[in-house]
Coordinates of C-alpha atoms in Angstrom, one line a residue:
Chain A
X1 CA -51.4 -10.2 23.5
X2 CA -50.2 -10.7 19.9
X3 CA -50.5 -7.0 19.3
X4 CA -48.4 -6.2 22.3
X5 CA -45.9 -8.7 21.1
X6 CA -45.6 -7.1 17.7
X7 CA -45.1 -3.7 19.3
X8 CA -42.2 -5.3 21.2
X9 CA -40.6 -6.6 18.0
X10 CA -41.0 -3.2 16.4
X11 CA -39.5 -1.7 19.5
X12 CA -36.5 -4.0 19.3
X13 CA -36.0 -3.1 15.6
X14 CA -36.2 0.6 16.3
X15 CA -33.7 0.3 19.1
X16 CA -31.2 -1.3 16.7
X17 CA -31.8 1.6 14.3
X18 CA -31.3 4.1 17.2
X19 CA -28.0 2.4 18.2
X20 CA -26.8 2.4 14.6
X21 CA -27.6 6.2 14.5
X22 CA -25.6 6.8 17.6
X23 CA -22.7 4.7 16.2
X24 CA -22.9 6.8 13.0
X25 CA -22.6 10.0 15.0
X26 CA -19.7 8.5 17.0
X27 CA -17.7 7.5 13.8
X28 CA -18.5 10.9 12.2
X29 CA -17.1 12.8 15.2
X30 CA -14.2 10.4 15.8
X31 CA -12.9 10.6 12.2
X32 CA -13.4 14.4 12.1
X33 CA -11.5 14.7 15.4
X34 CA -8.8 12.4 14.0
X35 CA -8.4 14.5 10.9
X36 CA -8.4 17.9 12.7
X37 CA -6.9 17.1 16.1
X38 CA -10.1 18.4 17.8
X39 CA -9.7 16.9 21.2
X40 CA -13.0 18.3 22.6
X41 CA -14.8 16.4 19.8
X42 CA -12.8 13.3 20.7
X43 CA -13.8 13.6 24.4
X44 CA -17.4 13.8 23.3
X45 CA -17.1 10.5 21.5
X46 CA -15.4 8.9 24.5
X47 CA -18.1 10.2 26.9
X48 CA -21.0 9.1 24.6
X49 CA -19.9 5.5 24.3
X50 CA -21.6 4.7 27.6
X51 CA -25.0 5.7 26.0
X52 CA -24.4 3.2 23.3
X53 CA -23.4 0.5 25.8
X54 CA -26.5 1.1 27.9
X55 CA -28.8 1.0 24.9
X56 CA -27.2 -2.3 23.8
X57 CA -27.7 -3.7 27.2
X58 CA -31.4 -2.8 27.4
X59 CA -32.0 -4.0 23.9
X60 CA -30.5 -7.4 24.8
X61 CA -32.6 -7.5 27.9
X62 CA -35.8 -6.8 26.0
X63 CA -34.9 -9.4 23.3
X64 CA -34.2 -12.1 26.0
X65 CA -37.4 -11.2 27.8
X66 CA -39.4 -11.5 24.6
X67 CA -37.9 -14.9 23.9
X68 CA -38.8 -16.1 27.3
X69 CA -42.3 -14.7 27.5
X70 CA -43.6 -14.9 23.9
X71 CA -41.7 -17.8 22.5
X72 CA -41.7 -16.4 19.0
X73 CA -41.4 -18.5 15.9
X74 CA -40.4 -18.1 12.2
X75 CA -39.7 -14.5 11.2
X76 CA -40.5 -13.2 14.7
X77 CA -37.8 -15.5 16.2
X78 CA -35.3 -14.3 13.6
X79 CA -35.9 -10.7 14.6
X80 CA -34.8 -11.6 18.1
X81 CA -31.8 -13.8 17.0
X82 CA -30.7 -11.0 14.7
X83 CA -31.0 -8.4 17.5
X84 CA -29.0 -10.5 19.9
X85 CA -26.1 -10.9 17.5
X86 CA -26.3 -7.5 15.8
X87 CA -26.3 -5.6 19.1
X88 CA -22.9 -7.1 20.0
X89 CA -21.4 -5.9 16.7
X90 CA -22.9 -2.5 17.0
X91 CA -21.5 -2.2 20.5
X92 CA -18.0 -3.0 19.1
X93 CA -18.4 -0.4 16.4
X94 CA -19.0 2.1 19.1
X95 CA -15.9 0.9 20.9
X96 CA -13.8 1.3 17.7
X97 CA -15.0 4.8 17.1
X98 CA -14.0 5.5 20.7
X99 CA -10.6 4.0 20.1
X100 CA -10.0 6.4 17.2
X101 CA -11.0 9.2 19.5
X102 CA -8.6 7.9 22.2
X103 CA -5.7 8.1 19.7
X104 CA -6.6 11.8 19.2
X105 CA -6.5 12.4 22.9
X106 CA -3.2 10.6 23.4
X107 CA -1.5 12.6 20.7
X108 CA -2.9 16.0 21.6
X109 CA -1.7 18.7 21.0
X110 CA -0.1 16.9 18.0
X111 CA -2.2 15.5 15.2
X112 CA -2.7 11.7 15.4
X113 CA -2.6 11.2 11.6
X114 CA 1.0 10.6 10.6
X115 CA 2.5 12.8 7.9
X116 CA 1.9 11.6 4.4
X117 CA -1.2 9.6 5.3
X118 CA -3.7 12.3 5.8
X119 CA -5.7 11.8 2.5
X120 CA -5.7 8.0 3.1
X121 CA -7.2 8.3 6.6
X122 CA -9.7 11.0 5.6
X123 CA -10.9 8.7 2.9
X124 CA -11.1 5.7 5.3
X125 CA -13.0 7.9 7.7
X126 CA -15.5 8.9 5.0
X127 CA -16.0 5.3 4.0
X128 CA -16.6 4.2 7.6
X129 CA -19.2 7.0 8.0
X130 CA -20.8 5.8 4.7
X131 CA -20.9 2.2 6.0
X132 CA -22.5 3.3 9.3
X133 CA -25.1 5.4 7.5
X134 CA -25.9 2.6 5.1
X135 CA -26.2 0.2 8.0
X136 CA -28.8 2.4 9.6
X137 CA -30.7 2.4 6.3
X138 CA -30.5 -1.4 6.1
X139 CA -31.7 -1.8 9.6
X140 CA -34.6 0.6 9.0
X141 CA -35.8 -0.7 5.6
X142 CA -34.4 -4.2 5.5
X143 CA -33.7 -3.5 1.8
X144 CA -30.9 -5.9 1.0
X145 CA -29.3 -3.7 -1.6
X146 CA -27.9 -1.8 1.3
X147 CA -26.2 -5.0 2.5
X148 CA -24.4 -5.3 -0.9
X149 CA -23.3 -1.7 -0.7
X150 CA -21.8 -2.3 2.8
X151 CA -19.8 -5.3 1.5
X152 CA -18.5 -3.3 -1.5
X153 CA -17.5 -0.4 0.7
X154 CA -15.8 -2.8 3.1
X155 CA -13.7 -4.0 0.2
X156 CA -12.6 -0.4 -0.5
X157 CA -11.6 0.0 3.1
X158 CA -9.7 -3.2 3.1
X159 CA -7.6 -1.9 0.2
X160 CA -6.9 1.4 2.0
X161 CA -5.9 -0.6 5.1
X162 CA -3.4 -2.7 3.1
X163 CA -2.0 0.5 1.5
X164 CA -1.4 2.0 5.0
X165 CA 0.8 -1.0 5.8
X166 CA 2.7 -0.7 2.6
X167 CA 3.3 3.0 3.1
X168 CA 4.4 2.7 6.8
X169 CA 6.8 -0.2 5.9
X170 CA 8.2 1.4 2.8
X171 CA 11.4 3.5 2.3
X172 CA 9.5 6.7 1.6
X173 CA 7.9 6.8 5.1
X174 CA 9.5 9.7 7.0
X175 CA 7.8 9.1 10.4
X176 CA 9.2 7.7 13.6
X177 CA 8.1 4.6 15.5
X178 CA 5.2 6.3 17.3
X179 CA 3.8 7.5 14.0
X180 CA 4.0 4.1 12.5
X181 CA 2.2 2.6 15.5
X182 CA -0.5 5.2 15.4
X183 CA -1.0 4.5 11.7
X184 CA -1.2 0.8 12.3
X185 CA -3.7 0.9 15.1
X186 CA -5.8 3.6 13.5
X187 CA -6.0 1.7 10.2
X188 CA -7.0 -1.5 12.0
X189 CA -9.7 0.3 14.0
X190 CA -11.1 1.8 10.7
X191 CA -11.0 -1.6 9.0
X192 CA -12.6 -3.5 11.9
X193 CA -15.4 -1.0 12.2
X194 CA -16.4 -1.9 8.7
X195 CA -16.0 -5.6 9.3
X196 CA -18.6 -5.4 12.1
X197 CA -21.0 -3.6 9.8
X198 CA -20.6 -6.5 7.3
X199 CA -21.3 -8.9 10.2
X200 CA -24.6 -7.0 11.1
X201 CA -25.5 -6.8 7.4
X202 CA -25.2 -10.6 7.2
X203 CA -27.6 -11.0 10.1
X204 CA -30.2 -8.8 8.3
X205 CA -29.8 -11.0 5.3
X206 CA -30.5 -14.0 7.6
X207 CA -33.6 -12.1 8.9
X208 CA -34.9 -11.9 5.4
X209 CA -33.9 -15.3 4.1
X210 CA -33.9 -17.6 7.1
X211 CA -30.6 -19.1 6.0
X212 CA -28.0 -18.8 8.8
X213 CA -25.1 -20.4 6.8
X214 CA -24.2 -17.0 5.2
X215 CA -24.6 -15.2 8.5
X216 CA -21.6 -16.3 10.5
X217 CA -18.8 -14.0 11.1
X218 CA -15.7 -15.6 9.5
X219 CA -14.0 -14.2 6.5
X220 CA -15.0 -10.6 7.1
X221 CA -11.4 -9.7 7.8
X222 CA -8.5 -9.6 5.4
X223 CA -5.0 -10.7 6.1
X224 CA -2.5 -8.0 5.5
X225 CA 0.3 -9.5 3.4
X226 CA 3.2 -7.1 3.4
Chain B
X1 CA -39.8 -35.4 23.2
X2 CA -38.4 -33.7 26.4
X3 CA -35.6 -36.2 26.6
X4 CA -34.6 -35.5 23.0
X5 CA -34.7 -31.9 23.9
X6 CA -32.3 -32.3 26.8
X7 CA -30.0 -34.4 24.7
X8 CA -29.9 -31.4 22.3
X9 CA -29.1 -28.9 25.1
X10 CA -26.3 -31.2 26.2
X11 CA -25.1 -31.5 22.7
X12 CA -24.9 -27.7 22.4
X13 CA -23.0 -27.4 25.6
X14 CA -20.5 -30.1 24.6
X15 CA -20.1 -28.5 21.2
X16 CA -19.0 -25.3 23.0
X17 CA -16.5 -27.3 25.0
X18 CA -15.2 -28.9 21.8
X19 CA -14.8 -25.5 20.1
X20 CA -13.0 -24.2 23.2
X21 CA -10.6 -27.2 23.1
X22 CA -9.8 -26.5 19.5
X23 CA -9.3 -22.8 20.3
X24 CA -6.9 -23.9 23.1
X25 CA -5.0 -26.0 20.7
X26 CA -4.8 -23.1 18.2
X27 CA -3.4 -20.6 20.7
X28 CA -1.0 -23.2 22.1
X29 CA 0.4 -23.8 18.7
X30 CA 0.3 -20.2 17.6
X31 CA 2.2 -18.9 20.6
X32 CA 4.7 -21.7 20.3
X33 CA 5.2 -20.9 16.6
X34 CA 5.5 -17.2 17.5
X35 CA 8.2 -17.9 20.1
X36 CA 10.2 -20.3 17.9
X37 CA 9.5 -19.1 14.4
X38 CA 8.2 -22.6 13.5
X39 CA 6.4 -21.8 10.2
X40 CA 5.0 -25.3 9.7
X41 CA 3.2 -25.1 13.1
X42 CA 1.9 -21.6 12.1
X43 CA 0.5 -23.0 8.9
X44 CA -1.2 -25.7 10.8
X45 CA -3.0 -23.1 13.0
X46 CA -4.0 -21.2 9.8
X47 CA -5.3 -24.3 8.1
X48 CA -7.3 -25.5 11.2
X49 CA -9.2 -22.3 11.7
X50 CA -11.8 -23.5 9.2
X51 CA -12.6 -26.4 11.4
X52 CA -13.4 -24.0 14.3
X53 CA -15.5 -21.8 11.9
X54 CA -17.5 -24.8 10.7
X55 CA -18.1 -26.0 14.2
X56 CA -19.3 -22.6 15.3
X57 CA -21.6 -22.4 12.3
X58 CA -23.3 -25.8 13.0
X59 CA -23.5 -25.0 16.7
X60 CA -25.4 -21.8 15.9
X61 CA -27.6 -23.7 13.5
X62 CA -28.5 -26.3 16.2
X63 CA -29.1 -23.6 18.7
X64 CA -31.4 -21.6 16.4
X65 CA -33.2 -24.8 15.4
X66 CA -33.8 -25.7 19.1
X67 CA -35.2 -22.2 19.8
X68 CA -37.6 -22.6 16.9
X69 CA -38.7 -26.2 17.5
X70 CA -38.6 -26.5 21.3
X71 CA -39.3 -23.0 22.6
X72 CA -37.2 -23.5 25.7
X73 CA -37.8 -21.4 28.9
X74 CA -35.8 -20.5 32.0
X75 CA -32.4 -22.2 32.3
X76 CA -32.9 -24.1 29.0
X77 CA -33.4 -20.8 27.2
X78 CA -30.3 -19.4 28.8
X79 CA -28.3 -22.3 27.5
X80 CA -29.3 -21.3 24.0
X81 CA -28.7 -17.6 24.4
X82 CA -25.3 -18.3 26.0
X83 CA -24.4 -20.5 23.1
X84 CA -25.4 -18.0 20.5
X85 CA -23.3 -15.3 22.0
X86 CA -20.4 -17.4 23.3
X87 CA -19.9 -19.1 19.9
X88 CA -19.2 -15.7 18.2
X89 CA -16.5 -14.9 20.8
X90 CA -14.9 -18.3 20.5
X91 CA -14.9 -17.9 16.7
X92 CA -13.0 -14.6 17.2
X93 CA -10.5 -16.3 19.6
X94 CA -9.7 -18.7 16.8
X95 CA -9.2 -15.8 14.4
X96 CA -6.9 -14.1 16.8
X97 CA -4.8 -17.3 17.2
X98 CA -4.7 -17.4 13.4
X99 CA -3.5 -13.8 13.2
X100 CA -0.6 -14.6 15.6
X101 CA 0.3 -17.5 13.3
X102 CA 0.0 -15.2 10.2
X103 CA 2.6 -12.9 11.7
X104 CA 5.0 -15.9 12.0
X105 CA 4.4 -16.7 8.3
X106 CA 4.9 -13.1 7.2
X107 CA 8.2 -12.7 9.0
X108 CA 9.6 -16.1 8.2
X109 CA 12.6 -17.0 8.0
X110 CA 13.0 -14.2 10.6
X111 CA 11.5 -14.5 14.0
X112 CA 8.3 -12.4 14.5
X113 CA 9.1 -11.5 18.2
X114 CA 11.1 -8.2 18.2
X115 CA 14.4 -8.2 20.1
X116 CA 14.1 -7.5 23.8
X117 CA 10.5 -8.5 24.0
X118 CA 10.8 -12.3 23.9
X119 CA 10.2 -13.0 27.6
X120 CA 7.2 -10.6 27.6
X121 CA 5.6 -12.4 24.6
X122 CA 6.4 -15.8 25.9
X123 CA 4.6 -14.9 29.2
X124 CA 1.6 -13.4 27.3
X125 CA 1.4 -16.5 25.3
X126 CA 1.4 -18.7 28.4
X127 CA -1.3 -16.6 30.0
X128 CA -3.5 -16.8 26.8
X129 CA -3.1 -20.6 26.8
X130 CA -4.1 -20.6 30.5
X131 CA -7.1 -18.5 29.8
X132 CA -8.2 -20.8 27.0
X133 CA -7.7 -23.9 29.2
X134 CA -9.7 -22.3 32.0
X135 CA -12.4 -21.4 29.7
X136 CA -12.8 -25.0 28.6
X137 CA -13.0 -26.0 32.2
X138 CA -15.6 -23.3 32.9
X139 CA -17.7 -24.4 29.9
X140 CA -17.5 -28.0 31.0
X141 CA -18.2 -27.6 34.7
X142 CA -20.0 -24.2 34.9
X143 CA -18.0 -23.7 38.1
X144 CA -17.9 -20.0 38.4
X145 CA -14.5 -19.8 40.2
X146 CA -13.1 -20.5 36.7
X147 CA -14.7 -17.3 35.5
X148 CA -13.0 -15.3 38.3
X149 CA -9.7 -16.9 37.3
X150 CA -10.2 -15.8 33.7
X151 CA -10.8 -12.2 34.7
X152 CA -7.7 -12.1 36.9
X153 CA -5.5 -13.6 34.2
X154 CA -6.9 -11.0 31.8
X155 CA -5.8 -8.3 34.1
X156 CA -2.3 -9.7 34.0
X157 CA -2.4 -9.8 30.2
X158 CA -3.6 -6.2 30.1
X159 CA -0.5 -5.2 32.2
X160 CA 1.9 -7.0 29.8
X161 CA 0.1 -5.4 26.8
X162 CA 0.6 -1.9 28.3
X163 CA 4.3 -2.8 29.0
X164 CA 4.8 -3.7 25.3
X165 CA 3.7 -0.2 24.3
X166 CA 5.9 1.5 26.8
X167 CA 8.9 -0.6 25.6
X168 CA 8.3 0.0 21.9
X169 CA 7.9 3.7 22.4
X170 CA 10.8 4.1 24.8
X171 CA 14.3 5.2 24.1
X172 CA 15.8 1.8 24.8
X173 CA 14.0 0.0 22.0
X174 CA 16.5 -0.9 19.4
X175 CA 14.2 -2.2 16.7
X176 CA 13.0 -0.7 13.4
X177 CA 9.5 0.3 12.4
X178 CA 8.5 -3.2 11.1
X179 CA 9.5 -4.7 14.5
X180 CA 7.5 -2.0 16.4
X181 CA 4.5 -2.8 14.2
X182 CA 4.8 -6.5 14.8
X183 CA 5.0 -6.0 18.5
X184 CA 2.0 -3.7 18.5
X185 CA -0.2 -6.0 16.5
X186 CA 0.9 -9.2 18.3
X187 CA 0.3 -7.6 21.6
X188 CA -3.1 -6.5 20.6
X189 CA -4.0 -10.0 19.3
X190 CA -2.9 -11.6 22.6
X191 CA -4.9 -9.0 24.6
X192 CA -8.0 -9.3 22.6
X193 CA -7.9 -13.1 22.8
X194 CA -8.2 -12.9 26.6
X195 CA -11.0 -10.1 26.3
X196 CA -13.1 -12.5 24.3
X197 CA -12.6 -15.2 26.9
X198 CA -13.8 -12.8 29.6
X199 CA -16.8 -12.1 27.4
X200 CA -17.6 -15.8 27.2
X201 CA -17.1 -16.2 30.9
X202 CA -19.7 -13.4 31.5
X203 CA -22.2 -15.4 29.5
X204 CA -21.6 -18.5 31.6
X205 CA -22.2 -16.4 34.7
X206 CA -25.5 -15.2 33.1
X207 CA -26.3 -18.9 32.5
X208 CA -25.9 -19.6 36.2
X209 CA -27.6 -16.5 37.6
X210 CA -30.1 -15.3 34.9
X211 CA -28.9 -11.7 35.3
X212 CA -27.9 -10.3 31.9
X213 CA -26.8 -6.9 33.2
X214 CA -23.3 -8.2 34.0
X215 CA -23.0 -10.2 30.7
X216 CA -22.7 -7.5 28.1
X217 CA -19.3 -7.0 26.5
X218 CA -18.3 -3.4 27.3
X219 CA -15.3 -2.6 29.5
X220 CA -13.4 -5.8 28.8
X221 CA -10.8 -3.8 27.0
X222 CA -8.2 -1.5 28.4
X223 CA -7.2 1.8 26.9
X224 CA -3.5 2.0 26.4
X225 CA -2.3 5.3 27.8
X226 CA 1.2 5.9 26.5

């Protein structure tokens, strides 16, 4: 019985890794589509989000079933609690990659990246991909140095996010209202994607330490002061 | 021992009600400040968000402690699972009310509501307040007709959200880029606030029915097609 139980816990952890890999693939494709205007790639991201949603749903169901049937304690219990909170954040990360892809579809055949902001968004996209890859590593290894790296990268993304606002609101911006709106939403999606990764990373720290007080979700987000 | 346990479950449920009441107060004040430009009221919302965050944190801690010490089953277990997922959504609702208040502060002494959109945002604000009040009722009574009402009201908010985009992107919009950005962000904050309420409502349905498959968070959000 105990062996079956530990297989289940491993199963839950590898499901989270699998979801994180799918989210990584989604953000890679979404940011590439965003940079190039590749609408077929964008459609792929949009179509694949359901796979992520379904995997999140079944992972939650397994976690709840395990809680009910096995009544885990200590570290085993923390695996389940972490899974139940991390899965919701991973699901949102998939949604945010999908939103970036939806911007591509809406603007097609034009590019969704407003003029003058291409290098900023390419960089934000690269950093989001890095965050997602690091998150997969963190979930796989539970090596907490990956959690630190996610936080640091999130800080860099926050800075770029603030710079998009400054740019769009500044005199040098040559775009029209639709471009300003695209930039605002796209930047927010990129920034929120990384916030959710920070949130998952905090749960993995809780898994290792047993201290929930650093695991709650407040303060991941920055206020944009224009 | 069992009596202590049931006191704890009741304590967790009344904490969720209390958090929902604070969130209701936050969105009432934030939307009022947004409509009137009352920066002192906005500051109050911003300052009070910490109270919500702290209450969410302690509720999570009590829920986790109860899982570990009491190993609840069946309905009792669902109370804990619901609390652990609902608290995260309530925390985000508080953040979104805070974001609306931050827009007021950033624009002061100007009004944050762009010209021509006042009645739309006043209505969105009223509906968000209604959603929050209904959510408190749902958490207090677990009467699922309140869950249906929350979903219906969310549909109305989604429609208003779509209409803000149409308006801002249309030829008749007389505002500048900063006004368009304010409208876009404010509308998104109002819409996401209600999405999170739908998400909490789904968890309360799970609490009543034991079926998780309708409780996951996908599909609460609409895609804006411009």
